[in-house]
Short mmCIF file of C-alpha atoms and ligand atoms in Angstrom, two decimals:
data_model
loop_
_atom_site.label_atom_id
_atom_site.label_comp_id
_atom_site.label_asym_id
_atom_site.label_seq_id
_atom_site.Cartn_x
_atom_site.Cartn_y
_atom_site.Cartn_z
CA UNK P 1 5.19 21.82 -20.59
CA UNK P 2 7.35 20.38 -17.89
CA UNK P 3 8.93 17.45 -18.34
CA UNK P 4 7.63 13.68 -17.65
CA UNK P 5 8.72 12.34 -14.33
CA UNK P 6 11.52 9.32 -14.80
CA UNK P 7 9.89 6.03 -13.00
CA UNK P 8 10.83 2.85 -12.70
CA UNK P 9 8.91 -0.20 -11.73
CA UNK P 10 9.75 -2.83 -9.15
CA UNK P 11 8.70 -6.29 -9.74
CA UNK P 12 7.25 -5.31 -12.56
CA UNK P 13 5.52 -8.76 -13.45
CA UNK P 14 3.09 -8.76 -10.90
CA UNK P 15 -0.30 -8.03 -10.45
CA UNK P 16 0.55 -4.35 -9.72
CA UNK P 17 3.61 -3.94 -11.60
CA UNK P 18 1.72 -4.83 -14.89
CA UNK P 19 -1.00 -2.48 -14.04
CA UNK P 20 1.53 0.27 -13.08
CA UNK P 21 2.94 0.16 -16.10
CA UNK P 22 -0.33 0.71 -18.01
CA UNK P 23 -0.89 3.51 -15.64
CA UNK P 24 2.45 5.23 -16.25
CA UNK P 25 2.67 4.52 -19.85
CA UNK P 26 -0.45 6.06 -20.77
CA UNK P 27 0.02 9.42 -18.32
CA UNK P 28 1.45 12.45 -20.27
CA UNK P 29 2.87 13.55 -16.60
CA UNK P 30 4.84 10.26 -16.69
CA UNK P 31 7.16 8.06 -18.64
CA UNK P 32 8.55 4.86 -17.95
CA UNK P 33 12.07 4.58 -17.67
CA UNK P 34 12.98 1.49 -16.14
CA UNK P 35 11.71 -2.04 -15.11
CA UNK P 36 13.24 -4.63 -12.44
CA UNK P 37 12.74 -8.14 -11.52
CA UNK P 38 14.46 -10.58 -9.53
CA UNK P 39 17.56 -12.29 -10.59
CA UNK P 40 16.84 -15.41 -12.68
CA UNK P 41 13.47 -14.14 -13.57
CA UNK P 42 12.21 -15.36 -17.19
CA UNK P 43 11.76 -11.41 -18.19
CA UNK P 44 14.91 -10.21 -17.28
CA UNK P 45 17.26 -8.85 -20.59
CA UNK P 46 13.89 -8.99 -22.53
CA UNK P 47 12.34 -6.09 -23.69
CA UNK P 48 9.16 -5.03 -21.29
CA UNK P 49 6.25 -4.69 -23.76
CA UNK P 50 7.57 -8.13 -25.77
CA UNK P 51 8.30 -9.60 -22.39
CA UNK P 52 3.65 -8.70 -21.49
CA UNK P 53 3.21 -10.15 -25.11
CA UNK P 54 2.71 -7.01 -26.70
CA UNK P 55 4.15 -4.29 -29.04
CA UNK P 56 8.18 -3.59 -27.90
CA UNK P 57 8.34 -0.64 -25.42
CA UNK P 58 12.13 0.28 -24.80
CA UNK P 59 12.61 -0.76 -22.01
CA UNK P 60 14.48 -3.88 -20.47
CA UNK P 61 13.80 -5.71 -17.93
CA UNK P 62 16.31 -5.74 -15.57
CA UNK P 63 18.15 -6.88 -12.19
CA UNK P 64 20.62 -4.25 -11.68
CA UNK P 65 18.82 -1.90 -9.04
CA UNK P 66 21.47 0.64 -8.75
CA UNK P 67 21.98 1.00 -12.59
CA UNK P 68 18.33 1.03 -13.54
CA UNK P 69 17.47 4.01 -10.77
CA UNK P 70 20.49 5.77 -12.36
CA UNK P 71 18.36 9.13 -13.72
CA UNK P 72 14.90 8.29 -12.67
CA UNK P 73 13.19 10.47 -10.54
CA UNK P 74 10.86 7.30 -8.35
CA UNK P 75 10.75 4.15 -7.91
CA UNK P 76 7.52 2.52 -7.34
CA UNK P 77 7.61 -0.39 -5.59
CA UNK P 78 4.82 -3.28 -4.83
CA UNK P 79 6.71 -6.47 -4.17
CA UNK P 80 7.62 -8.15 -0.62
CA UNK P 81 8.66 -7.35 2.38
CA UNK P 82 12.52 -8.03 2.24
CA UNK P 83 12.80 -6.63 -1.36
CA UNK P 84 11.44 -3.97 0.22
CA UNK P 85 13.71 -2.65 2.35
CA UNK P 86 17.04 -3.22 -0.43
CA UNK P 87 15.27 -0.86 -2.65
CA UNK P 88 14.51 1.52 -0.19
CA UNK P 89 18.43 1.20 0.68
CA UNK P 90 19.51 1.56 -3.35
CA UNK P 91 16.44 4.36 -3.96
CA UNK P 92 17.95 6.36 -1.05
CA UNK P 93 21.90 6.05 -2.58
CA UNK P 94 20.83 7.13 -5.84
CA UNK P 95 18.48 9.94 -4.41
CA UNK P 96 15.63 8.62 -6.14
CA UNK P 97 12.11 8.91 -4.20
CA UNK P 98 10.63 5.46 -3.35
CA UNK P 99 6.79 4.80 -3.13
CA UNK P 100 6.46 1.76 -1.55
CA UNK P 101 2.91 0.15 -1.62
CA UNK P 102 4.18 -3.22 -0.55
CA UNK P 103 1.75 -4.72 2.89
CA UNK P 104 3.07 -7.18 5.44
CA UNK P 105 5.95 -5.16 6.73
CA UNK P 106 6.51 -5.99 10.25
CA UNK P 107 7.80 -3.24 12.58
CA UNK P 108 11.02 -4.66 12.70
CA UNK P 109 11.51 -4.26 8.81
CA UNK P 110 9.58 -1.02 8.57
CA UNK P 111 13.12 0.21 10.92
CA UNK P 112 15.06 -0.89 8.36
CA UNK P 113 13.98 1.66 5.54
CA UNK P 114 16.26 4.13 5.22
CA UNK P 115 15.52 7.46 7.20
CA UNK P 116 14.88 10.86 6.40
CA UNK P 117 18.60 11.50 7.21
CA UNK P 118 19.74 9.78 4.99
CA UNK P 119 18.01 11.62 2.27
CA UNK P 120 15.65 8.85 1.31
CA UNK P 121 12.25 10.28 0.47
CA UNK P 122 9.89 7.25 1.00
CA UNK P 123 5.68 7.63 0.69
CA UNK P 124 4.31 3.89 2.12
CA UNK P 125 0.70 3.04 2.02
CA UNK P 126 -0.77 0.09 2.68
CA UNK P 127 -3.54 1.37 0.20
CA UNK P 128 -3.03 4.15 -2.52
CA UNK P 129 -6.31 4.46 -3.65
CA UNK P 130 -8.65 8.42 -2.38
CA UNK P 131 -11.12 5.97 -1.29
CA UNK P 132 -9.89 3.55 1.48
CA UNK P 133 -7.95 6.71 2.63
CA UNK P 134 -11.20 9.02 2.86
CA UNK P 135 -12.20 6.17 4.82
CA UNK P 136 -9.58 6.03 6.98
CA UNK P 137 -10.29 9.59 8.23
CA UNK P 138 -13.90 8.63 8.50
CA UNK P 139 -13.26 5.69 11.06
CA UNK P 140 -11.26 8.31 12.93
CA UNK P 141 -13.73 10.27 13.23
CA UNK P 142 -16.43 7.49 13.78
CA UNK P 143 -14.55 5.84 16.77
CA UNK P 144 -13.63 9.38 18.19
CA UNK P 145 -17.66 9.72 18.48
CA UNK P 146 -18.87 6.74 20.06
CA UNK P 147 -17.25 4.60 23.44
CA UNK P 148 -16.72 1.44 24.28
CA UNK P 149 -20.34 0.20 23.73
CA UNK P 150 -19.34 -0.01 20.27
CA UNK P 151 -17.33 -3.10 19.71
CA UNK P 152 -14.92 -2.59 16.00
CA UNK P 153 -14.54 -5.35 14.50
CA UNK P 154 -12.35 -4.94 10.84
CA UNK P 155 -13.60 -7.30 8.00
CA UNK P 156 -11.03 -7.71 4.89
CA UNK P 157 -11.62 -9.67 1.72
CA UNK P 158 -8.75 -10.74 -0.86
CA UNK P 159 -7.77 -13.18 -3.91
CA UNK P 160 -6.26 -16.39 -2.93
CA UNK P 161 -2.92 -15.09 -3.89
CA UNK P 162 -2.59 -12.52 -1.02
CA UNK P 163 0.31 -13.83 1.37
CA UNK P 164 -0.10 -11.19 4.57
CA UNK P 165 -2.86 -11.05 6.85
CA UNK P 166 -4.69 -8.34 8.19
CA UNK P 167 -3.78 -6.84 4.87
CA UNK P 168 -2.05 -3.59 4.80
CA UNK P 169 -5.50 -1.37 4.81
CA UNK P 170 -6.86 -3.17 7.67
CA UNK P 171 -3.91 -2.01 9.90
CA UNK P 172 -4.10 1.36 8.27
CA UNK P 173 -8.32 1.51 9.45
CA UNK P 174 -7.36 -0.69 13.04
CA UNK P 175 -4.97 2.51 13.74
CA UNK P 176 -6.88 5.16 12.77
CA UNK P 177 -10.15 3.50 14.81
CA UNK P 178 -7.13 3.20 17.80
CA UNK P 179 -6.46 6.86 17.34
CA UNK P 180 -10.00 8.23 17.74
CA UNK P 181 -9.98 5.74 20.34
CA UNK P 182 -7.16 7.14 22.33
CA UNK P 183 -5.65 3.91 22.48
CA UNK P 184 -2.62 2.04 21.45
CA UNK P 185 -3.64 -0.62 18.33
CA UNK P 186 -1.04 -3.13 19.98
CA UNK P 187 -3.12 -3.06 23.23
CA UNK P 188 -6.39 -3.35 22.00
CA UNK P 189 -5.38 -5.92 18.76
CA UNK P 190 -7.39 -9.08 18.65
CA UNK P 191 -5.93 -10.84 15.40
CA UNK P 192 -6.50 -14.41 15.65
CA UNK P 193 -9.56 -16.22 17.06
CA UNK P 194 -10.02 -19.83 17.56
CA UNK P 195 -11.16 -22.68 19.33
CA UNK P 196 -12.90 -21.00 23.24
CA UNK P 197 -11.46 -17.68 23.03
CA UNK P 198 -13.87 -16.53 25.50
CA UNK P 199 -16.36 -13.81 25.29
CA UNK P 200 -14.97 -10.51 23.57
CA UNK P 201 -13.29 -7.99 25.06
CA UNK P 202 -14.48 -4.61 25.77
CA UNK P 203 -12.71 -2.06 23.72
CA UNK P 204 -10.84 -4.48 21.73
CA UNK P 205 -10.02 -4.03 17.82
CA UNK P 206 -10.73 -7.29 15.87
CA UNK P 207 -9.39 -8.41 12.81
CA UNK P 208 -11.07 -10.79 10.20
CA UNK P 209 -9.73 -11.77 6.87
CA UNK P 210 -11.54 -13.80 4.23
CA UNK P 211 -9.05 -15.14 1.15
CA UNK P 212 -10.93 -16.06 -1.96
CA UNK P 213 -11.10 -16.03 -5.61
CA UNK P 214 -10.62 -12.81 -7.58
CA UNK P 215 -11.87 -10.55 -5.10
CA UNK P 216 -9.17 -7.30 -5.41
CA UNK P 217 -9.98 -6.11 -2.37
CA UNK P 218 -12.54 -4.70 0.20
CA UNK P 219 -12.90 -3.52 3.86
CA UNK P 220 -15.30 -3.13 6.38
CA UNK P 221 -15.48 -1.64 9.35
CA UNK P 222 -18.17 -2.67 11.66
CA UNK P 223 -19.18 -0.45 14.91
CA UNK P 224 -21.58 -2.56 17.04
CA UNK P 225 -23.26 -2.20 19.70
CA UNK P 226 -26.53 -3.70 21.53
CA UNK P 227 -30.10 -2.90 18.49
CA UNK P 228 -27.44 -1.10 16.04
CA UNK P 229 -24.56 -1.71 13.08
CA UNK P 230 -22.75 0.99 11.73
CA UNK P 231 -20.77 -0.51 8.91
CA UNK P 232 -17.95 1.67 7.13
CA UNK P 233 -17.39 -0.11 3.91
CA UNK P 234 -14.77 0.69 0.92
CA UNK P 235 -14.78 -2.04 -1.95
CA UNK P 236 -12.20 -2.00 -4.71
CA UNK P 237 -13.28 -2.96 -7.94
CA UNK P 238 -10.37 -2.86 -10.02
CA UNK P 239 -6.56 -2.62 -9.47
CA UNK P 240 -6.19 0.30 -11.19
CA UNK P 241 -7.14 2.85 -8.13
CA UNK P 242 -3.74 1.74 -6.28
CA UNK P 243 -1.58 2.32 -9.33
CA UNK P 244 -3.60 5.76 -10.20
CA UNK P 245 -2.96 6.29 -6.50
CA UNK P 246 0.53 5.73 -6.63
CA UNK P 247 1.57 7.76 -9.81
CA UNK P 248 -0.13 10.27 -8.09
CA UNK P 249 2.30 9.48 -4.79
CA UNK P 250 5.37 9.64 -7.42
CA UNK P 251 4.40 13.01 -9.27
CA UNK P 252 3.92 14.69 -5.57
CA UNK P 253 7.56 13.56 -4.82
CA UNK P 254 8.72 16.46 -7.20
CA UNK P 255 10.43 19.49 -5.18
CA UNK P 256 9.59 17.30 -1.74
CA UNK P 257 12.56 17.57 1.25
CA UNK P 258 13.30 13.88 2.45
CA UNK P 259 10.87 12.48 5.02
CA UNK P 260 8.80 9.59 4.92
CA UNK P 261 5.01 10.28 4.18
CA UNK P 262 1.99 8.46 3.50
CA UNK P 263 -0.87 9.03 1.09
CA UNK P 264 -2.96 11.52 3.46
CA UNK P 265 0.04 13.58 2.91
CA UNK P 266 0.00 13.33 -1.09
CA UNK P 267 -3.83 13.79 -0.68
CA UNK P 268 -3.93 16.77 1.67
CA UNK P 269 -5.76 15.09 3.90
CA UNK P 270 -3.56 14.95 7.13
CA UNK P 271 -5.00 17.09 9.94
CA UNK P 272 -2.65 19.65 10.95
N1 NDP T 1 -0.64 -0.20 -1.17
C1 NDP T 1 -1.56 -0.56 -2.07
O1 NDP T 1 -2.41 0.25 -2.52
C2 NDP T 1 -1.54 -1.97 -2.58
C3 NDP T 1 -0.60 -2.84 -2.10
N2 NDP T 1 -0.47 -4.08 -2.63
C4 NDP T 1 0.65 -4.86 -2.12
O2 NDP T 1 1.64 -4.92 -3.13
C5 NDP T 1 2.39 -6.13 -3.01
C6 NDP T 1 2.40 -6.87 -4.35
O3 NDP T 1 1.09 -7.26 -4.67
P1 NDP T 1 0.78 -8.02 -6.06
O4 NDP T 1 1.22 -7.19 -7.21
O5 NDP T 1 -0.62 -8.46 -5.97
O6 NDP T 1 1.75 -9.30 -5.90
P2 NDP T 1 2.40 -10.21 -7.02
O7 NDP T 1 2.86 -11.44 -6.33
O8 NDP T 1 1.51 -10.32 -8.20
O9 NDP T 1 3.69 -9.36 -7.49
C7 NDP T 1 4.80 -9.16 -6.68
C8 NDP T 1 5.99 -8.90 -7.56
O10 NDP T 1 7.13 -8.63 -6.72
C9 NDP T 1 8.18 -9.51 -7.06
N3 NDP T 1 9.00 -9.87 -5.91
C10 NDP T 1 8.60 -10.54 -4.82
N4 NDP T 1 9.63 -10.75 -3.98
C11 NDP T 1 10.70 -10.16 -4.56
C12 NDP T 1 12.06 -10.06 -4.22
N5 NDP T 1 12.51 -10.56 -3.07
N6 NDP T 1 12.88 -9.37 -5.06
C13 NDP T 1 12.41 -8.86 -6.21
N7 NDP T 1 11.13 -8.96 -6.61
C14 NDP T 1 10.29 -9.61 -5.79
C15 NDP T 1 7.49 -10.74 -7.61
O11 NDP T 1 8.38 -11.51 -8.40
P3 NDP T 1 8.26 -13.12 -8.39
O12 NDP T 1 7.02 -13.39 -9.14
O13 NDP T 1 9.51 -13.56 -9.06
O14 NDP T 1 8.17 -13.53 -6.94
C16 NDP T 1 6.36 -10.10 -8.41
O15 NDP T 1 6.80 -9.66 -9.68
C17 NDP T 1 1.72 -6.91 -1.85
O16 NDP T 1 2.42 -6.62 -0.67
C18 NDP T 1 0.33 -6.29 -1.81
O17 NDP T 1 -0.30 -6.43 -0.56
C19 NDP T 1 -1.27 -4.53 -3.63
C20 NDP T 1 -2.24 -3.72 -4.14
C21 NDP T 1 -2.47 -2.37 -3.65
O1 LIG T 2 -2.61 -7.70 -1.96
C1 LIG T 2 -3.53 -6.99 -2.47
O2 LIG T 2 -4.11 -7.35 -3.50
C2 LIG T 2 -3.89 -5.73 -1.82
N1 LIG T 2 -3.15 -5.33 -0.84
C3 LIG T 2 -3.30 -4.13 -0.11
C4 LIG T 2 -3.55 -4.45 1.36
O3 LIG T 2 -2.88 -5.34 1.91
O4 LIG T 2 -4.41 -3.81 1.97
C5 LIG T 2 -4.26 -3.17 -0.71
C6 LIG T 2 -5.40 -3.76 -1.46
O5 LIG T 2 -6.42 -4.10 -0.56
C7 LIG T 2 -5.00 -4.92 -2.34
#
């Protein structure tokens, strides 16, 4: 049997840190080596499983990013933006692979991460999970078929804890309905409508994002034109699709030269 890949969590408190480190912890292809928070944060020095209120793990929670990456194979990462692009920086130093699923990474930061010269071996999503990335290549596909007469409008749905808007998947299914469109996403973006914002444009990509409750997450995307809807929907359930999706990102890491690569890549669905 070949030995469990070393990972570490990022901001391992959150939402998605917690549920990665059910994910990892109970995967025979994985085993959880290290755990970071921010400095000054209530877990840090504790042990991780005492720290979620259950049975002691082994692992401490910690602040030192280049000491806990020391050994591990990835780093998965779901946190913010600016933390972001440090532990791509420290990930690509200790020639660790980084998965980053953090959203709400504007192009400027996305420049910062590390490139593939610099040996850093990143996979970004803004969603791990096979579904909302079938669905990507389906809108392709969808918007490559049809013209103009088919106004794409796409609809997002989060908890009331989300920060960035569009999320993360909404970009990723605006630039792949762009891309069968031929077009450029940033010339065809409508992101904010208000007050008299005037009748729609043709051939336009609109944005919609609805912030409520528990919801985890879903996305439509709407093609419509004059007596018909087509409506390309992916609805998330549970959190645990983005953190099976990104163990699966981390294990596909192994042998991989540096580059940066997204999840169609780990799923073998990029077209050649
Ligand atoms: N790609 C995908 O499939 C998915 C992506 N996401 C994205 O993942 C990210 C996290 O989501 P979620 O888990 O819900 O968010 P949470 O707010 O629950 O968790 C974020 C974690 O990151 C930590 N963090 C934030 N800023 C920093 C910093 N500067 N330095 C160190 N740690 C930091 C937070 O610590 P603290 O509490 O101290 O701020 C917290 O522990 C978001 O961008 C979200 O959109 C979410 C789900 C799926
Ligand atoms: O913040 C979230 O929760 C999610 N973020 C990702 C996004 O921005 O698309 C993925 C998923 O929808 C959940």
């Amino acid at each position: 049997m070949t030995k469990p890949m070393g990972i570490v969590v990022t901001g391992v408190s959150g939402r998605m840190g917690r549920m990665l480190v059910e994910t990892i912890t109970t995967s025979e292809k994985a085993r959880l080596v290290g755990a970071l928070e921010r400095a000054g944060h209530a877990w840090i020095g504790q042990d991780l499983g005492q720290a979620m209120g259950s049975a002691p793990m082994g692992v401490m929670v910690s602040d030192d990013i280049a000491q806990t990456l020391e050994g591990a194979d990835v780093v998965i990462d779901f946190t913010a933006p600016t933390a972001t692009i440090g532990f791509a920086q420290a990930a690509a130093r200790a020639g660790v692979a980084h998965v980053i699923g953090t959203t709400g990474m504007s192009g400027a930061e996305i420049a910062q991460l590390p490139p593939p010269s610099r040996d850093a071996l990143i996979v970004r999503a803004g969603n791990m999970s096979l579904g909302v990335n079938l669905l990507v290549q389906l809108t392709k596909q969808v918007a490559a078929a049809l013209d103009e007469d088919y106004d794409i409008e796409v609809i997002e749905a989060h908890h009331n804890q989300k920060v960035d808007a569009p999320s993360g998947t909404a970009l990723m299914l605006g630039e792949a309905a762009a891309q069968g469109r031929g077009v450029m996403l940033e010339d065809v973006s409508d992101r904010a409508r208000d007050g008299i914002t005037g009748a729609r444009q043709r051939g336009h990509i609109g944005f919609a994002a609805i912030r409520g409750g528990d919801i985890v997450g879903e996305h439509d995307v709407l093609f419509a034109a004059t007596g018909e809807r087509i409506i390309l929907r992916h609805v998330a359930s549970d959190r645990s699709v983005f953190a099976r999706g990104a163990l699966k990102a981390a294990l596909w890491t192994a042998g991989k030269a540096p580059g940066h690569y997204d999840m169609l890549d780990v799923l073998g669905l990029s077209e050649q």
